[in-house]
């Protein structure tokens, strides 16, 4: 047995930041280093609920999910959980190296600590991974991007997946005849940045791309190329939304209703500004937990709508997206004729 194959490796994946489509490349590189005795992925609960996302990677590569629930909006508990486990592997595990898979520069200090602790600090990430994280690692591996070029080599191109619920995206067109891809399950939409050209100036679009390249707040995985997108707050007049922008291929992901809010001529404009993307995600997690524990009981969609508005103080524009998210994440099933709500046990 070679010395390289005897190396024991802990592979810790930032699932909120890295697309599940890169799992094969991650473990191909991991086995080139040694034997991954630990394979863990950390992220919010919705990273592991959609078939075709990290749920599928769990089955194919033996990844152990470490789903997290944030108690306060904006706090990245998944990153903290990853760091805690990394420290345990550093001081209590017989592994020879720890591999952190992320495009987030916040892990630079962790990589340095692993090196100082006497173990090899390996890093993996996309082409836009900041130099601070790359240089802090003993060795950094750049993951291949999965997009149009990769798909063209196969006989049957892989259909793009929704980064929110894992559903298949279907080609569509906006009213202004811009090509886009939509998810029937959650109502999300993906398009190139050019779809905003009638509303946003060229200078503003250039600033948007530059901000996305800085990658200050990681978002979902790009349905176009698989890279980690950036969450950016965009304002057009009195309308404000948070969208996910890819600095690599200039793809934008809009959750349900966001595109219409920015570009009213392409769809109905909501009169009330929504509470925000992070708020909706946290509310979905809270409502799902209450439904499955039995603390919240609803008979039909109408009563669920009322409970969300009254008990959870959900703004009217956010009610439908939250109900759609509960359905797409298989928390509830709604009868199309009677509207009866059935809770699906985890």
mmCIF file of C-alpha atoms in Angstrom:
data_model
loop_
_atom_site.group_PDB
_atom_site.id
_atom_site.type_symbol
_atom_site.label_atom_id
_atom_site.label_comp_id
_atom_site.label_asym_id
_atom_site.label_seq_id
_atom_site.Cartn_x
_atom_site.Cartn_y
_atom_site.Cartn_z
ATOM 1 C CA UNK A 1 0.000 0.000 0.000
ATOM 2 C CA UNK A 2 1.425 3.387 -0.987
ATOM 3 C CA UNK A 3 2.114 6.137 1.516
ATOM 4 C CA UNK A 4 -0.414 8.413 -0.250
ATOM 5 C CA UNK A 5 -3.277 5.903 0.059
ATOM 6 C CA UNK A 6 -2.499 5.492 3.775
ATOM 7 C CA UNK A 7 -3.180 9.165 4.469
ATOM 8 C CA UNK A 8 -6.417 9.645 6.361
ATOM 9 C CA UNK A 9 -8.463 12.662 5.368
ATOM 10 C CA UNK A 10 -11.477 14.495 6.812
ATOM 11 C CA UNK A 11 -13.525 16.171 4.055
ATOM 12 C CA UNK A 12 -15.725 19.000 5.379
ATOM 13 C CA UNK A 13 -18.028 20.626 2.804
ATOM 14 C CA UNK A 14 -19.740 24.017 3.002
ATOM 15 C CA UNK A 15 -23.005 22.888 1.347
ATOM 16 C CA UNK A 16 -24.471 26.409 1.461
ATOM 17 C CA UNK A 17 -21.587 27.578 -0.703
ATOM 18 C CA UNK A 18 -20.689 24.615 -2.931
ATOM 19 C CA UNK A 19 -22.985 23.024 -5.524
ATOM 20 C CA UNK A 20 -23.807 19.325 -5.122
ATOM 21 C CA UNK A 21 -23.001 18.923 -8.837
ATOM 22 C CA UNK A 22 -19.320 19.186 -7.850
ATOM 23 C CA UNK A 23 -19.446 16.224 -5.432
ATOM 24 C CA UNK A 24 -17.870 13.831 -7.940
ATOM 25 C CA UNK A 25 -14.917 16.140 -8.561
ATOM 26 C CA UNK A 26 -14.519 16.766 -4.821
ATOM 27 C CA UNK A 27 -14.084 13.085 -3.985
ATOM 28 C CA UNK A 28 -11.999 12.354 -7.066
ATOM 29 C CA UNK A 29 -9.473 14.893 -5.793
ATOM 30 C CA UNK A 30 -9.881 13.705 -2.197
ATOM 31 C CA UNK A 31 -8.961 10.119 -3.127
ATOM 32 C CA UNK A 32 -5.916 11.455 -4.993
ATOM 33 C CA UNK A 33 -4.725 12.864 -1.649
ATOM 34 C CA UNK A 34 -5.590 9.893 0.558
ATOM 35 C CA UNK A 35 -8.589 8.104 2.063
ATOM 36 C CA UNK A 36 -11.508 10.308 3.188
ATOM 37 C CA UNK A 37 -12.436 8.641 6.476
ATOM 38 C CA UNK A 38 -14.921 11.435 7.239
ATOM 39 C CA UNK A 39 -17.226 13.008 4.639
ATOM 40 C CA UNK A 40 -19.495 15.688 6.051
ATOM 41 C CA UNK A 41 -21.580 18.458 4.513
ATOM 42 C CA UNK A 42 -22.821 21.482 6.467
ATOM 43 C CA UNK A 43 -25.684 23.729 5.436
ATOM 44 C CA UNK A 44 -29.196 24.922 6.142
ATOM 45 C CA UNK A 45 -31.911 22.272 6.218
ATOM 46 C CA UNK A 46 -33.120 23.003 2.666
ATOM 47 C CA UNK A 47 -29.722 21.935 1.255
ATOM 48 C CA UNK A 48 -30.566 18.322 2.078
ATOM 49 C CA UNK A 49 -34.289 18.075 1.349
ATOM 50 C CA UNK A 50 -34.378 18.261 -2.468
ATOM 51 C CA UNK A 51 -33.669 15.150 -4.494
ATOM 52 C CA UNK A 52 -30.949 15.962 -6.998
ATOM 53 C CA UNK A 53 -29.062 18.190 -4.536
ATOM 54 C CA UNK A 54 -26.920 17.180 -1.555
ATOM 55 C CA UNK A 55 -29.559 14.573 -0.684
ATOM 56 C CA UNK A 56 -28.471 12.695 -3.808
ATOM 57 C CA UNK A 57 -24.770 13.209 -3.004
ATOM 58 C CA UNK A 58 -25.389 11.627 0.400
ATOM 59 C CA UNK A 59 -26.427 8.409 -1.303
ATOM 60 C CA UNK A 60 -23.802 8.409 -4.057
ATOM 61 C CA UNK A 61 -20.709 9.391 -2.053
ATOM 62 C CA UNK A 62 -21.566 8.479 1.528
ATOM 63 C CA UNK A 63 -21.705 12.103 2.639
ATOM 64 C CA UNK A 64 -23.010 12.606 6.175
ATOM 65 C CA UNK A 65 -25.381 15.577 6.347
ATOM 66 C CA UNK A 66 -25.016 18.138 9.113
ATOM 67 C CA UNK A 67 -28.169 20.258 8.592
ATOM 68 C CA UNK A 68 -28.370 23.444 10.668
ATOM 69 C CA UNK A 69 -31.183 25.732 11.780
ATOM 70 C CA UNK A 70 -30.410 29.409 12.336
ATOM 71 C CA UNK A 71 -32.092 30.960 15.364
ATOM 72 C CA UNK A 72 -31.351 34.503 14.206
ATOM 73 C CA UNK A 73 -31.538 35.702 10.597
ATOM 74 C CA UNK A 74 -28.163 36.401 8.990
ATOM 75 C CA UNK A 75 -26.114 34.140 11.301
ATOM 76 C CA UNK A 76 -24.192 31.433 9.478
ATOM 77 C CA UNK A 77 -24.488 28.546 11.914
ATOM 78 C CA UNK A 78 -23.368 26.024 9.271
ATOM 79 C CA UNK A 79 -19.907 27.608 9.051
ATOM 80 C CA UNK A 80 -19.573 27.521 12.842
ATOM 81 C CA UNK A 81 -20.576 23.849 12.945
ATOM 82 C CA UNK A 82 -17.942 23.071 10.293
ATOM 83 C CA UNK A 83 -15.248 24.861 12.288
ATOM 84 C CA UNK A 84 -16.201 23.043 15.515
ATOM 85 C CA UNK A 85 -15.881 19.653 13.809
ATOM 86 C CA UNK A 86 -12.595 20.702 12.183
ATOM 87 C CA UNK A 87 -11.154 21.466 15.634
ATOM 88 C CA UNK A 88 -12.289 18.066 16.873
ATOM 89 C CA UNK A 89 -10.559 16.371 13.932
ATOM 90 C CA UNK A 90 -7.461 18.482 14.520
ATOM 91 C CA UNK A 91 -6.961 17.540 18.179
ATOM 92 C CA UNK A 92 -8.840 14.259 18.691
ATOM 93 C CA UNK A 93 -8.774 12.391 15.369
ATOM 94 C CA UNK A 94 -5.953 10.266 13.899
ATOM 95 C CA UNK A 95 -6.487 11.808 10.448
ATOM 96 C CA UNK A 96 -3.443 13.234 8.664
ATOM 97 C CA UNK A 97 -5.189 16.143 6.956
ATOM 98 C CA UNK A 98 -8.388 18.164 6.880
ATOM 99 C CA UNK A 99 -9.937 19.295 3.606
ATOM 100 C CA UNK A 100 -12.275 22.312 3.720
ATOM 101 C CA UNK A 101 -14.447 22.634 0.608
ATOM 102 C CA UNK A 102 -15.719 26.200 0.184
ATOM 103 C CA UNK A 103 -15.286 29.427 -1.774
ATOM 104 C CA UNK A 104 -15.596 31.477 1.421
ATOM 105 C CA UNK A 105 -12.565 33.498 2.550
ATOM 106 C CA UNK A 106 -13.820 33.244 6.155
ATOM 107 C CA UNK A 107 -12.170 29.815 6.353
ATOM 108 C CA UNK A 108 -8.680 31.304 5.881
ATOM 109 C CA UNK A 109 -8.101 31.438 9.635
ATOM 110 C CA UNK A 110 -9.286 27.836 10.000
ATOM 111 C CA UNK A 111 -6.812 26.621 7.365
ATOM 112 C CA UNK A 112 -3.992 28.465 9.134
ATOM 113 C CA UNK A 113 -4.979 26.914 12.481
ATOM 114 C CA UNK A 114 -4.982 23.411 10.991
ATOM 115 C CA UNK A 115 -1.459 23.953 9.662
ATOM 116 C CA UNK A 116 -0.274 25.316 12.995
ATOM 117 C CA UNK A 117 -1.795 22.252 14.675
ATOM 118 C CA UNK A 118 0.536 20.003 12.700
ATOM 119 C CA UNK A 119 -1.848 18.635 10.073
ATOM 120 C CA UNK A 120 -2.158 19.307 6.363
ATOM 121 C CA UNK A 121 -4.822 21.880 5.469
ATOM 122 C CA UNK A 122 -6.292 21.132 2.049
ATOM 123 C CA UNK A 123 -8.725 23.479 0.350
ATOM 124 C CA UNK A 124 -11.121 23.047 -2.566
ATOM 125 C CA UNK A 125 -13.238 25.687 -4.257
ATOM 126 C CA UNK A 126 -14.226 27.373 -7.487
ATOM 127 C CA UNK A 127 -12.214 29.686 -9.688
ATOM 128 C CA UNK A 128 -13.490 32.724 -7.762
ATOM 129 C CA UNK A 129 -12.213 31.510 -4.384
ATOM 130 C CA UNK A 130 -10.358 34.433 -2.710
ATOM 131 C CA UNK A 131 -6.562 34.318 -2.563
ATOM 132 C CA UNK A 132 -6.642 34.603 1.245
ATOM 133 C CA UNK A 133 -8.187 31.127 1.564
ATOM 134 C CA UNK A 134 -6.090 29.604 -1.222
ATOM 135 C CA UNK A 135 -2.817 30.823 0.286
ATOM 136 C CA UNK A 136 -3.732 29.739 3.809
ATOM 137 C CA UNK A 137 -4.026 26.097 2.691
ATOM 138 C CA UNK A 138 -1.170 23.602 2.509
ATOM 139 C CA UNK A 139 -2.487 22.855 -0.973
ATOM 140 C CA UNK A 140 -5.526 24.179 -2.805
ATOM 141 C CA UNK A 141 -7.464 22.337 -5.521
ATOM 142 C CA UNK A 142 -9.671 24.211 -7.978
ATOM 143 C CA UNK A 143 -12.933 22.418 -8.724
ATOM 144 C CA UNK A 144 -14.138 22.157 -12.303
ATOM 145 C CA UNK A 145 -17.147 24.265 -13.229
ATOM 146 C CA UNK A 146 -20.185 22.419 -14.528
ATOM 147 C CA UNK A 147 -21.973 24.455 -17.167
ATOM 148 C CA UNK A 148 -22.563 24.687 -20.891
ATOM 149 C CA UNK A 149 -19.107 23.508 -21.937
ATOM 150 C CA UNK A 150 -19.266 20.432 -19.720
ATOM 151 C CA UNK A 151 -22.793 19.573 -20.811
ATOM 152 C CA UNK A 152 -21.908 19.851 -24.506
ATOM 153 C CA UNK A 153 -19.558 16.867 -24.183
ATOM 154 C CA UNK A 154 -22.383 14.507 -23.266
ATOM 155 C CA UNK A 155 -24.960 13.016 -25.582
ATOM 156 C CA UNK A 156 -27.781 14.211 -23.371
ATOM 157 C CA UNK A 157 -27.137 17.563 -21.663
ATOM 158 C CA UNK A 158 -28.073 17.584 -17.997
ATOM 159 C CA UNK A 159 -31.160 19.721 -17.357
ATOM 160 C CA UNK A 160 -30.396 22.662 -15.058
ATOM 161 C CA UNK A 161 -31.670 22.259 -11.512
ATOM 162 C CA UNK A 162 -33.385 24.771 -9.257
ATOM 163 C CA UNK A 163 -30.887 25.885 -6.578
ATOM 164 C CA UNK A 164 -33.731 26.251 -4.079
ATOM 165 C CA UNK A 165 -35.783 23.042 -4.303
ATOM 166 C CA UNK A 166 -33.838 20.832 -6.737
ATOM 167 C CA UNK A 167 -36.600 20.799 -9.354
ATOM 168 C CA UNK A 168 -35.835 20.725 -13.077
ATOM 169 C CA UNK A 169 -35.738 24.176 -14.675
ATOM 170 C CA UNK A 170 -37.633 24.591 -17.944
ATOM 171 C CA UNK A 171 -36.848 27.058 -20.706
ATOM 172 C CA UNK A 172 -39.266 29.985 -20.934
ATOM 173 C CA UNK A 173 -39.496 33.612 -22.094
ATOM 174 C CA UNK A 174 -40.373 36.841 -20.360
ATOM 175 C CA UNK A 175 -42.913 39.260 -21.794
ATOM 176 C CA UNK A 176 -40.046 41.344 -23.163
ATOM 177 C CA UNK A 177 -38.807 38.213 -24.986
ATOM 178 C CA UNK A 178 -35.775 37.532 -22.789
ATOM 179 C CA UNK A 179 -34.840 33.874 -22.437
ATOM 180 C CA UNK A 180 -35.157 32.489 -18.913
ATOM 181 C CA UNK A 181 -35.543 29.226 -16.990
ATOM 182 C CA UNK A 182 -38.334 28.701 -14.485
ATOM 183 C CA UNK A 183 -39.065 26.236 -11.684
ATOM 184 C CA UNK A 184 -42.660 25.042 -11.559
ATOM 185 C CA UNK A 185 -42.237 23.807 -7.975
ATOM 186 C CA UNK A 186 -41.152 26.995 -6.180
ATOM 187 C CA UNK A 187 -41.767 29.673 -8.820
ATOM 188 C CA UNK A 188 -38.117 30.728 -9.045
ATOM 189 C CA UNK A 189 -36.540 32.029 -12.232
ATOM 190 C CA UNK A 190 -33.060 32.157 -13.740
ATOM 191 C CA UNK A 191 -31.915 34.491 -16.520
ATOM 192 C CA UNK A 192 -28.882 36.325 -17.819
ATOM 193 C CA UNK A 193 -28.233 39.820 -16.530
ATOM 194 C CA UNK A 194 -29.295 41.243 -19.926
ATOM 195 C CA UNK A 195 -32.937 40.713 -18.896
ATOM 196 C CA UNK A 196 -32.550 43.814 -16.686
ATOM 197 C CA UNK A 197 -31.247 46.109 -19.413
ATOM 198 C CA UNK A 198 -34.594 47.913 -19.871
ATOM 199 C CA UNK A 199 -34.729 48.784 -16.179
ATOM 200 C CA UNK A 200 -31.108 48.994 -15.012
ATOM 201 C CA UNK A 201 -28.422 51.111 -16.680
ATOM 202 C CA UNK A 202 -25.297 49.548 -18.184
ATOM 203 C CA UNK A 203 -23.197 51.238 -15.494
ATOM 204 C CA UNK A 204 -25.357 49.752 -12.749
ATOM 205 C CA UNK A 205 -25.189 46.289 -14.330
ATOM 206 C CA UNK A 206 -21.397 46.553 -14.466
ATOM 207 C CA UNK A 207 -21.354 47.469 -10.777
ATOM 208 C CA UNK A 208 -23.625 44.503 -10.070
ATOM 209 C CA UNK A 209 -21.183 42.093 -11.714
ATOM 210 C CA UNK A 210 -18.193 43.611 -9.907
ATOM 211 C CA UNK A 211 -19.992 43.282 -6.580
ATOM 212 C CA UNK A 212 -20.811 39.651 -7.390
ATOM 213 C CA UNK A 213 -17.161 38.927 -8.172
ATOM 214 C CA UNK A 214 -16.147 40.224 -4.738
ATOM 215 C CA UNK A 215 -18.355 37.468 -3.304
ATOM 216 C CA UNK A 216 -18.890 39.182 0.053
ATOM 217 C CA UNK A 217 -22.124 37.329 0.901
ATOM 218 C CA UNK A 218 -22.325 33.804 -0.578
ATOM 219 C CA UNK A 219 -25.668 32.798 -2.033
ATOM 220 C CA UNK A 220 -27.027 29.701 -3.751
ATOM 221 C CA UNK A 221 -25.269 27.615 -6.395
ATOM 222 C CA UNK A 222 -25.506 28.989 -9.927
ATOM 223 C CA UNK A 223 -27.878 26.903 -12.101
ATOM 224 C CA UNK A 224 -25.783 27.932 -15.115
ATOM 225 C CA UNK A 225 -22.200 27.058 -14.164
ATOM 226 C CA UNK A 226 -22.354 25.609 -10.644
ATOM 227 C CA UNK A 227 -20.306 28.391 -9.034
ATOM 228 C CA UNK A 228 -21.314 30.009 -5.761
ATOM 229 C CA UNK A 229 -23.474 33.088 -6.389
ATOM 230 C CA UNK A 230 -23.497 36.309 -4.353
ATOM 231 C CA UNK A 231 -26.527 37.751 -2.564
ATOM 232 C CA UNK A 232 -26.942 41.404 -3.559
ATOM 233 C CA UNK A 233 -29.592 43.926 -2.606
ATOM 234 C CA UNK A 234 -30.865 45.747 -5.683
ATOM 235 C CA UNK A 235 -32.995 48.895 -5.674
ATOM 236 C CA UNK A 236 -35.000 50.266 -8.583
ATOM 237 C CA UNK A 237 -36.869 53.372 -7.498
ATOM 238 C CA UNK A 238 -38.773 52.418 -4.353
ATOM 239 C CA UNK A 239 -38.533 48.708 -5.085
ATOM 240 C CA UNK A 240 -35.910 46.673 -3.224
ATOM 241 C CA UNK A 241 -35.118 42.958 -3.576
ATOM 242 C CA UNK A 242 -32.285 40.586 -2.735
ATOM 243 C CA UNK A 243 -31.150 38.528 -5.711
ATOM 244 C CA UNK A 244 -28.422 35.914 -6.275
ATOM 245 C CA UNK A 245 -25.884 36.991 -8.931
ATOM 246 C CA UNK A 246 -23.125 34.840 -10.464
ATOM 247 C CA UNK A 247 -19.942 36.815 -11.091
ATOM 248 C CA UNK A 248 -18.603 34.020 -13.304
ATOM 249 C CA UNK A 249 -21.308 33.594 -15.970
ATOM 250 C CA UNK A 250 -23.570 36.619 -15.220
ATOM 251 C CA UNK A 251 -26.591 34.504 -14.403
ATOM 252 C CA UNK A 252 -29.140 35.863 -11.928
ATOM 253 C CA UNK A 253 -31.463 33.770 -9.783
ATOM 254 C CA UNK A 254 -34.760 35.333 -8.683
ATOM 255 C CA UNK A 255 -36.992 33.766 -6.060
ATOM 256 C CA UNK A 256 -40.715 33.870 -6.799
ATOM 257 C CA UNK A 257 -41.922 37.411 -7.514
ATOM 258 C CA UNK A 258 -38.511 39.086 -7.388
ATOM 259 C CA UNK A 259 -38.085 39.555 -11.124
ATOM 260 C CA UNK A 260 -41.548 41.090 -11.469
ATOM 261 C CA UNK A 261 -40.728 43.441 -8.612
ATOM 262 C CA UNK A 262 -37.618 44.719 -10.374
ATOM 263 C CA UNK A 263 -39.134 44.715 -13.856
ATOM 264 C CA UNK A 264 -42.873 45.500 -13.520
ATOM 265 C CA UNK A 265 -43.468 45.468 -17.272
ATOM 266 C CA UNK A 266 -42.579 41.759 -17.297
ATOM 267 C CA UNK A 267 -45.112 40.784 -14.664
ATOM 268 C CA UNK A 268 -47.445 42.004 -11.906
ATOM 269 C CA UNK A 269 -45.793 44.301 -9.395
ATOM 270 C CA UNK A 270 -46.576 43.615 -5.744
ATOM 271 C CA UNK A 271 -47.762 46.724 -3.925
ATOM 272 C CA UNK A 272 -46.017 45.718 -0.709
ATOM 273 C CA UNK A 273 -42.275 45.188 -0.410
ATOM 274 C CA UNK A 274 -41.559 41.688 0.892
ATOM 275 C CA UNK A 275 -39.812 41.025 4.180
ATOM 276 C CA UNK A 276 -36.695 39.601 2.525
ATOM 277 C CA UNK A 277 -35.180 36.337 1.359
ATOM 278 C CA UNK A 278 -33.470 35.428 4.641
ATOM 279 C CA UNK A 279 -36.725 36.037 6.567
ATOM 280 C CA UNK A 280 -38.657 33.721 4.262
ATOM 281 C CA UNK A 281 -36.084 30.943 4.627
ATOM 282 C CA UNK A 282 -36.143 31.140 8.423
ATOM 283 C CA UNK A 283 -39.957 31.255 8.497
ATOM 284 C CA UNK A 284 -40.183 28.122 6.328
ATOM 285 C CA UNK A 285 -37.904 26.269 8.763
ATOM 286 C CA UNK A 286 -39.927 27.428 11.793
ATOM 287 C CA UNK A 287 -43.318 26.576 10.261
ATOM 288 C CA UNK A 288 -42.055 23.184 9.048
ATOM 289 C CA UNK A 289 -40.828 22.326 12.552
ATOM 290 C CA UNK A 290 -44.138 23.393 14.121
ATOM 291 C CA UNK A 291 -46.178 21.411 11.595
ATOM 292 C CA UNK A 292 -44.194 18.201 12.025
ATOM 293 C CA UNK A 293 -44.098 18.465 15.822
ATOM 294 C CA UNK A 294 -47.857 18.980 16.003
ATOM 295 C CA UNK A 295 -47.637 22.441 17.553
ATOM 296 C CA UNK A 296 -49.300 23.843 14.437
ATOM 297 C CA UNK A 297 -52.376 22.166 12.964
ATOM 298 C CA UNK A 298 -54.152 23.411 9.849
ATOM 299 C CA UNK A 299 -57.000 21.853 7.881
ATOM 300 C CA UNK A 300 -56.614 23.510 4.493
ATOM 301 C CA UNK A 301 -54.647 26.025 2.478
ATOM 302 C CA UNK A 302 -56.971 28.870 3.472
ATOM 303 C CA UNK A 303 -56.389 28.276 7.186
ATOM 304 C CA UNK A 304 -52.620 27.935 6.610
ATOM 305 C CA UNK A 305 -52.656 31.256 4.761
ATOM 306 C CA UNK A 306 -54.448 32.889 7.722
ATOM 307 C CA UNK A 307 -52.108 31.365 10.319
ATOM 308 C CA UNK A 308 -49.018 32.591 8.453
ATOM 309 C CA UNK A 309 -50.377 36.152 8.303
ATOM 310 C CA UNK A 310 -51.765 36.320 11.857
ATOM 311 C CA UNK A 311 -49.620 34.036 14.031
ATOM 312 C CA UNK A 312 -46.300 34.300 12.171
ATOM 313 C CA UNK A 313 -46.793 37.918 11.015
ATOM 314 C CA UNK A 314 -45.874 37.049 7.419
ATOM 315 C CA UNK A 315 -46.372 39.956 4.965
ATOM 316 C CA UNK A 316 -49.038 39.195 2.332
ATOM 317 C CA UNK A 317 -46.546 39.040 -0.620
ATOM 318 C CA UNK A 318 -44.526 36.393 1.250
ATOM 319 C CA UNK A 319 -47.408 34.029 2.071
ATOM 320 C CA UNK A 320 -47.567 32.255 -1.307
ATOM 321 C CA UNK A 321 -43.749 31.812 -1.647
ATOM 322 C CA UNK A 322 -43.596 30.301 1.861
ATOM 323 C CA UNK A 323 -46.460 27.883 1.139
ATOM 324 C CA UNK A 324 -44.775 26.931 -2.172
ATOM 325 C CA UNK A 325 -41.497 26.316 -0.327
ATOM 326 C CA UNK A 326 -43.256 24.061 2.214
ATOM 327 C CA UNK A 327 -44.682 22.056 -0.687
ATOM 328 C CA UNK A 328 -41.441 21.850 -2.704
ATOM 329 C CA UNK A 329 -39.516 20.728 0.391
ATOM 330 C CA UNK A 330 -42.119 17.997 0.975
ATOM 331 C CA UNK A 331 -43.250 19.362 4.325
ATOM 332 C CA UNK A 332 -46.898 19.484 3.242
ATOM 333 C CA UNK A 333 -49.139 18.191 0.478
ATOM 334 C CA UNK A 334 -52.139 20.242 -0.672
ATOM 335 C CA UNK A 335 -55.067 18.584 -2.408
ATOM 336 C CA UNK A 336 -55.649 20.408 -5.686
ATOM 337 C CA UNK A 337 -59.459 20.112 -5.441
ATOM 338 C CA UNK A 338 -60.336 20.518 -1.762
ATOM 339 C CA UNK A 339 -57.280 22.459 -0.655
ATOM 340 C CA UNK A 340 -56.806 20.063 2.285
ATOM 341 C CA UNK A 341 -53.350 20.169 3.854
ATOM 342 C CA UNK A 342 -51.516 16.983 4.808
ATOM 343 C CA UNK A 343 -48.269 17.123 6.792
ATOM 344 C CA UNK A 344 -45.507 14.844 5.481
ATOM 345 C CA UNK A 345 -43.435 13.358 8.274
ATOM 346 C CA UNK A 346 -39.665 13.810 7.977
#
